GROMACS .gro file of C-alpha atoms in nm:
model
  286
    1VAL     CA    1   9.489  11.192  12.587
    2ASN     CA    2   9.560  11.376  12.259
    3ASN     CA    3   9.505  11.016  12.021
    4PHE     CA    4   9.508  11.231  11.734
    5PRO     CA    5   9.797  11.230  11.514
    6VAL     CA    6   9.946  11.524  11.662
    7VAL     CA    7  10.311  11.460  11.446
    8GLU     CA    8  10.148  11.505  11.152
    9LEU     CA    9   9.933  11.728  11.238
   10LYS     CA   10  10.160  12.000  11.290
   11ALA     CA   11  10.368  11.935  10.997
   12GLN     CA   12  10.031  12.085  10.794
   13LEU     CA   13   9.962  12.313  11.039
   14ALA     CA   14  10.345  12.481  10.959
   15LEU     CA   15  10.272  12.446  10.608
   16VAL     CA   16   9.975  12.643  10.591
   17ASN     CA   17  10.121  12.923  10.783
   18ALA     CA   18  10.408  12.912  10.594
   19LYS     CA   19  10.205  12.916  10.230
   20GLY     CA   20   9.972  13.120  10.331
   21TRP     CA   21   9.700  12.855  10.257
   22GLN     CA   22   9.441  12.980  10.527
   23LYS     CA   23   9.402  13.340  10.366
   24SER     CA   24   9.449  13.201   9.961
   25LYS     CA   25   9.234  12.926  10.033
   26GLY     CA   26   8.940  12.993  10.275
   27THR     CA   27   8.693  13.366  10.193
   28PRO     CA   28   8.517  13.529  10.438
   29VAL     CA   29   8.142  13.585  10.360
   30ASN     CA   30   7.872  13.724  10.477
   31LEU     CA   31   7.549  13.492  10.404
   32LEU     CA   32   7.261  13.703  10.289
   33TYR     CA   33   6.898  13.587  10.076
   34LYS     CA   34   6.864  13.695   9.733
   35GLU     CA   35   6.493  13.634   9.632
   36GLY     CA   36   6.474  13.371   9.910
   37THR     CA   37   6.760  13.190   9.814
   38PRO     CA   38   7.078  13.123  10.063
   39TYR     CA   39   7.376  13.374   9.855
   40ALA     CA   40   7.775  13.402   9.984
   41ALA     CA   41   7.851  13.719   9.927
   42PRO     CA   42   8.251  13.732   9.958
   43ILE     CA   43   8.376  13.991  10.205
   44LEU     CA   44   8.662  14.261   9.997
   45ASP     CA   45   8.648  14.566  10.175
   46GLY     CA   46   8.880  14.438  10.436
   47SER     CA   47   8.639  14.505  10.708
   48GLU     CA   48   8.633  14.099  10.752
   49ARG     CA   49   8.754  13.964  11.099
   50PRO     CA   50   8.719  13.604  11.096
   51ILE     CA   51   8.858  13.378  11.385
   52THR     CA   52   9.161  13.151  11.246
   53SER     CA   53   9.356  13.104  11.582
   54TYR     CA   54   9.266  12.875  11.884
   55ASN     CA   55   9.543  13.031  12.060
   56MET     CA   56   9.481  13.364  11.955
   57LEU     CA   57   9.172  13.570  11.976
   58PRO     CA   58   9.091  13.893  11.805
   59GLU     CA   59   8.937  14.142  12.051
   60ASP     CA   60   8.551  14.131  11.804
   61ILE     CA   61   8.494  13.755  11.885
   62ARG     CA   62   8.177  13.759  11.652
   63GLY     CA   63   8.334  13.568  11.388
   64GLU     CA   64   8.275  13.529  11.010
   65VAL     CA   65   8.142  13.245  10.774
   66MET     CA   66   8.477  13.122  10.605
   67ILE     CA   67   8.430  12.895  10.252
   68TYR     CA   68   8.729  12.639  10.120
   69GLU     CA   69   8.490  12.597   9.811
   70GLN     CA   70   8.137  12.642   9.686
   71PRO     CA   71   7.853  12.420   9.685
   72ILE     CA   72   7.797  12.190   9.392
   73HIS     CA   73   7.469  12.254   9.235
   74ASN     CA   74   7.156  11.956   9.201
   75CYS     CA   75   7.409  11.733   9.359
   76GLN     CA   76   7.272  11.398   9.571
   77LYS     CA   77   7.073  11.445   9.889
   78GLY     CA   78   7.354  11.406  10.201
   79LEU     CA   79   7.632  11.560   9.987
   80TYR     CA   80   7.745  11.768  10.274
   81LYS     CA   81   7.714  11.764  10.619
   82ILE     CA   82   7.719  12.016  10.921
   83GLY     CA   83   7.785  11.969  11.252
   84TYR     CA   84   7.743  12.241  11.492
   85ASP     CA   85   7.851  12.296  11.847
   86PRO     CA   86   7.626  12.599  11.955
   87ILE     CA   87   7.681  12.827  12.288
   88ARG     CA   88   7.469  12.734  12.589
   89GLN     CA   89   7.359  13.088  12.675
   90ASP     CA   90   7.338  13.455  12.548
   91GLU     CA   91   7.586  13.575  12.804
   92GLY     CA   92   7.910  13.431  12.887
   93THR     CA   93   8.264  13.438  12.579
   94SER     CA   94   8.260  13.124  12.516
   95LEU     CA   95   8.241  13.041  12.119
   96ALA     CA   96   7.998  12.867  11.890
   97ALA     CA   97   8.137  12.688  11.594
   98ILE     CA   98   7.964  12.492  11.264
   99ILE     CA   99   8.186  12.302  11.022
  100VAL     CA  100   8.053  12.196  10.674
  101TYR     CA  101   8.189  11.866  10.556
  102LYS     CA  102   8.141  11.741  10.235
  103GLY     CA  103   8.168  11.352  10.153
  104THR     CA  104   8.205  11.187   9.790
  105HIS     CA  105   8.064  11.348   9.471
  106VAL     CA  106   8.119  11.147   9.086
  107GLY     CA  107   8.373  11.403   8.915
  108SER     CA  108   8.424  11.629   9.189
  109VAL     CA  109   8.857  11.663   9.275
  110HIS     CA  110   8.814  11.737   9.598
  111HIS     CA  111   8.616  11.478   9.931
  112SER     CA  112   8.617  11.415  10.226
  113THR     CA  113   8.732  11.724  10.319
  114ILE     CA  114   8.583  12.069  10.477
  115VAL     CA  115   8.428  12.330  10.234
  116ALA     CA  116   8.285  12.585  10.547
  117GLU     CA  117   8.386  12.686  10.884
  118TYR     CA  118   8.273  12.878  11.157
  119VAL     CA  119   8.341  13.027  11.488
  120GLY     CA  120   8.213  13.316  11.684
  121ARG     CA  121   7.993  13.482  11.902
  122LYS     CA  122   7.714  13.670  11.798
  123GLU     CA  123   7.486  13.910  11.967
  124SER     CA  124   7.276  13.632  12.073
  125ALA     CA  125   7.244  13.344  12.007
  126GLU     CA  126   7.010  13.269  11.786
  127ASP     CA  127   7.159  13.497  11.501
  128ILE     CA  128   7.443  13.199  11.510
  129ASP     CA  129   7.121  12.942  11.477
  130ARG     CA  130   7.026  13.168  11.181
  131ILE     CA  131   7.408  13.098  11.006
  132ALA     CA  132   7.352  12.754  11.049
  133GLU     CA  133   7.032  12.725  10.912
  134MET     CA  134   7.153  12.952  10.644
  135LEU     CA  135   7.452  12.708  10.548
  136ALA     CA  136   7.214  12.456  10.577
  137GLU     CA  137   7.034  12.597  10.286
  138PHE     CA  138   7.343  12.708  10.117
  139TYR     CA  139   7.477  12.340  10.097
  140ASN     CA  140   7.150  12.180  10.059
  141THR     CA  141   7.143  11.944  10.375
  142GLN     CA  142   7.100  11.917  10.716
  143VAL     CA  143   7.243  12.023  11.065
  144MET     CA  144   7.357  11.799  11.347
  145TYR     CA  145   7.359  11.981  11.624
  146GLU     CA  146   7.478  11.903  12.039
  147ASN     CA  147   7.147  11.883  12.150
  148GLU     CA  148   7.167  11.970  12.561
  149ILE     CA  149   7.065  12.314  12.437
  150PRO     CA  150   6.691  12.324  12.338
  151GLY     CA  151   6.745  12.665  12.204
  152VAL     CA  152   6.858  12.539  11.852
  153LYS     CA  153   6.516  12.286  11.823
  154ASN     CA  154   6.302  12.647  11.926
  155TYR     CA  155   6.421  12.821  11.641
  156PHE     CA  156   6.422  12.590  11.421
  157ARG     CA  157   6.096  12.493  11.540
  158ARG     CA  158   5.961  12.905  11.559
  159ASN     CA  159   6.090  12.960  11.177
  160LYS     CA  160   5.949  12.605  11.039
  161LYS     CA  161   6.215  12.489  10.962
  162LEU     CA  162   6.279  12.162  11.165
  163HIS     CA  163   6.386  11.911  10.833
  164LEU     CA  164   6.668  12.104  10.860
  165LEU     CA  165   6.758  11.987  11.165
  166ALA     CA  166   6.931  11.627  11.127
  167LEU     CA  167   6.780  11.258  11.339
  168GLN     CA  168   6.915  11.196  11.578
  169PRO     CA  169   7.242  10.950  11.504
  170ASP     CA  170   7.037  10.587  11.654
  171SER     CA  171   7.294  10.351  11.473
  172VAL     CA  172   7.592  10.511  11.657
  173ILE     CA  173   7.371  10.588  11.946
  174SER     CA  174   7.317  10.215  11.962
  175LYS     CA  175   7.663  10.076  11.832
  176ASN     CA  176   7.881  10.293  12.127
  177VAL     CA  177   7.630  10.400  12.363
  178LYS     CA  178   7.544  10.046  12.636
  179LYS     CA  179   7.153  10.074  12.735
  180SER     CA  180   7.149  10.436  12.575
  181LYS     CA  181   6.817  10.599  12.706
  182VAL     CA  182   6.859  10.881  12.517
  183ALA     CA  183   6.548  10.941  12.332
  184ARG     CA  184   6.581  11.320  12.181
  185VAL     CA  185   6.458  11.308  11.798
  186TYR     CA  186   6.664  11.619  11.614
  187GLY     CA  187   7.092  11.645  11.704
  188CYS     CA  188   7.283  11.420  11.913
  189HIS     CA  189   7.384  11.429  12.321
  190MET     CA  190   7.754  11.355  12.390
  191ASN     CA  191   7.827  11.159  12.649
  192LEU     CA  192   8.186  11.052  12.722
  193GLN     CA  193   8.164  10.701  12.531
  194LEU     CA  194   8.018  10.884  12.231
  195LYS     CA  195   8.351  11.150  12.320
  196ASP     CA  196   8.524  10.829  12.303
  197ALA     CA  197   8.355  10.747  11.955
  198GLY     CA  198   8.365  11.084  11.777
  199GLU     CA  199   8.762  11.075  11.867
  200ARG     CA  200   8.778  10.737  11.670
  201TYR     CA  201   8.635  10.844  11.398
  202VAL     CA  202   8.775  11.185  11.362
  203LYS     CA  203   9.163  11.000  11.375
  204ASP     CA  204   9.102  10.733  11.115
  205TRP     CA  205   8.904  10.971  10.892
  206LEU     CA  206   9.227  11.259  10.918
  207LEU     CA  207   9.481  10.879  10.816
  208THR     CA  208   9.246  10.878  10.530
  209THR     CA  209   9.427  10.815  10.224
  210LEU     CA  210   9.211  11.016   9.919
  211ASP     CA  211   9.448  11.035   9.636
  212PHE     CA  212   9.851  10.977   9.514
  213ASP     CA  213  10.081  11.303   9.410
  214GLU     CA  214  10.254  11.240   9.091
  215HIS     CA  215  10.552  11.087   9.301
  216GLY     CA  216  10.307  10.832   9.429
  217ASN     CA  217  10.331  11.006   9.779
  218PRO     CA  218   9.935  10.935   9.958
  219GLN     CA  219   9.756  11.249  10.020
  220ARG     CA  220   9.515  11.221  10.344
  221VAL     CA  221   9.270  11.418  10.466
  222ILE     CA  222   9.511  11.604  10.690
  223ASP     CA  223   9.727  11.748  10.320
  224LYS     CA  224   9.327  11.874  10.278
  225ILE     CA  225   9.327  12.059  10.581
  226TYR     CA  226   9.405  12.465  10.554
  227SER     CA  227   9.214  12.573  10.900
  228VAL     CA  228   9.463  12.707  11.086
  229ARG     CA  229   9.200  12.681  11.436
  230LEU     CA  230   9.119  12.330  11.338
  231LEU     CA  231   9.440  12.213  11.283
  232GLU     CA  232   9.549  12.386  11.643
  233GLU     CA  233   9.240  12.297  11.806
  234LEU     CA  234   9.335  11.883  11.661
  235ILE     CA  235   9.723  11.932  11.812
  236GLN     CA  236   9.621  12.082  12.132
  237TYR     CA  237   9.255  11.896  12.204
  238ASN     CA  238   9.206  11.697  12.508
  239ARG     CA  239   8.890  11.581  12.707
  240LYS     CA  240   8.862  11.851  12.973
  241GLY     CA  241   8.921  12.174  12.750
  242ASN     CA  242   8.698  12.380  12.560
  243PHE     CA  243   8.752  12.250  12.131
  244ASP     CA  244   8.419  12.412  11.958
  245LEU     CA  245   8.539  12.282  11.570
  246VAL     CA  246   8.641  11.876  11.687
  247SER     CA  247   8.295  11.958  11.853
  248SER     CA  248   8.115  12.038  11.523
  249LEU     CA  249   8.343  11.772  11.338
  250PHE     CA  250   8.289  11.525  11.598
  251MET     CA  251   7.848  11.602  11.459
  252CYS     CA  252   7.964  11.580  11.164
  253MET     CA  253   8.200  11.265  11.142
  254PHE     CA  254   7.863  11.073  11.347
  255GLN     CA  255   7.633  11.123  11.008
  256VAL     CA  256   7.901  10.984  10.791
  257GLN     CA  257   7.908  10.678  11.014
  258GLU     CA  258   7.529  10.712  11.065
  259GLU     CA  259   7.553  10.697  10.682
  260SER     CA  260   7.778  10.361  10.685
  261LEU     CA  261   7.595  10.182  10.909
  262GLY     CA  262   7.297  10.238  10.747
  263LYS     CA  263   7.441  10.098  10.420
  264GLU     CA  264   7.557   9.808  10.599
  265TYR     CA  265   7.254   9.725  10.767
  266GLY     CA  266   7.058   9.757  10.382
  267GLU     CA  267   7.297   9.526  10.266
  268GLU     CA  268   7.247   9.239  10.541
  269LYS     CA  269   6.889   9.349  10.486
  270GLN     CA  270   6.895   9.286  10.130
  271ASN     CA  271   7.147   8.954  10.159
  272LYS     CA  272   6.859   8.829  10.394
  273ASN     CA  273   6.617   8.879  10.094
  274VAL     CA  274   6.786   8.665   9.791
  275LYS     CA  275   6.886   8.414  10.071
  276ASP     CA  276   6.516   8.359  10.178
  277LEU     CA  277   6.442   8.384   9.739
  278MET     CA  278   6.672   8.116   9.709
  279SER     CA  279   6.533   7.875   9.964
  280MET     CA  280   6.224   7.961   9.809
  281MET     CA  281   6.292   7.861   9.494
  282SER     CA  282   6.498   7.560   9.594
  283GLU     CA  283   6.187   7.462   9.775
  284MET     CA  284   5.967   7.497   9.445
  285TYR     CA  285   6.214   7.271   9.221
  286LYS     CA  286   6.218   7.003   9.455
   0.00000   0.00000   0.00000
């Protein structure tokens, strides 16, 4: 069963295709290091081969990183979130996917949106781990990944980059998984309850109103998605299929929710501290 807003997603996909937004708003890039700092070099010689469809795969499935918005420099920590659905092994035909999500930033027009993505399969799984690593440094954030695959953590550990992996979303897990016994430190182990939660979070996100246009019409998250592949995956999504970008999106949403649940907990704690202080003062002045 697909609980995503399919009618609205199809309307946006038709618009994106008709107006060519994937090409005009997305830039295929090569990630490289310049003096130790990640840099995204636009591919301008016509050699780019990004995977931009779920239904029509090119012969060359190595893919490219697509950037829809460059990172904001010196932004607050946690503005960006990365979700990573790795491949299972070096041999095979399954694709990996990475999504970079941008939260809310004061003074920035676009928020709660996708700013970069990667879909593809390189010669080795570690070549894709390296893309996740470079995107994490480029957007100054951490990577939440499906941690059934030990190779990802091994790669980051060996390269002394474990700090670029996001910690397990304990609040999300304890809220959605009864008697969870998963004790992994980094990433997230997907099960049915978490898939359920991921689907709910993504649906709520898609229908979130971000702004209103000059005619007073709501501008939702759906209206700001320019990735044909992501739209096609969301439209055709079901639990049994292989939907790489949607899986990466779940990882982003878990981080957003983890942050939100953490704030709620912080506010509860703060309110309790205020009550305790007021109670103590009233006792003093009795």
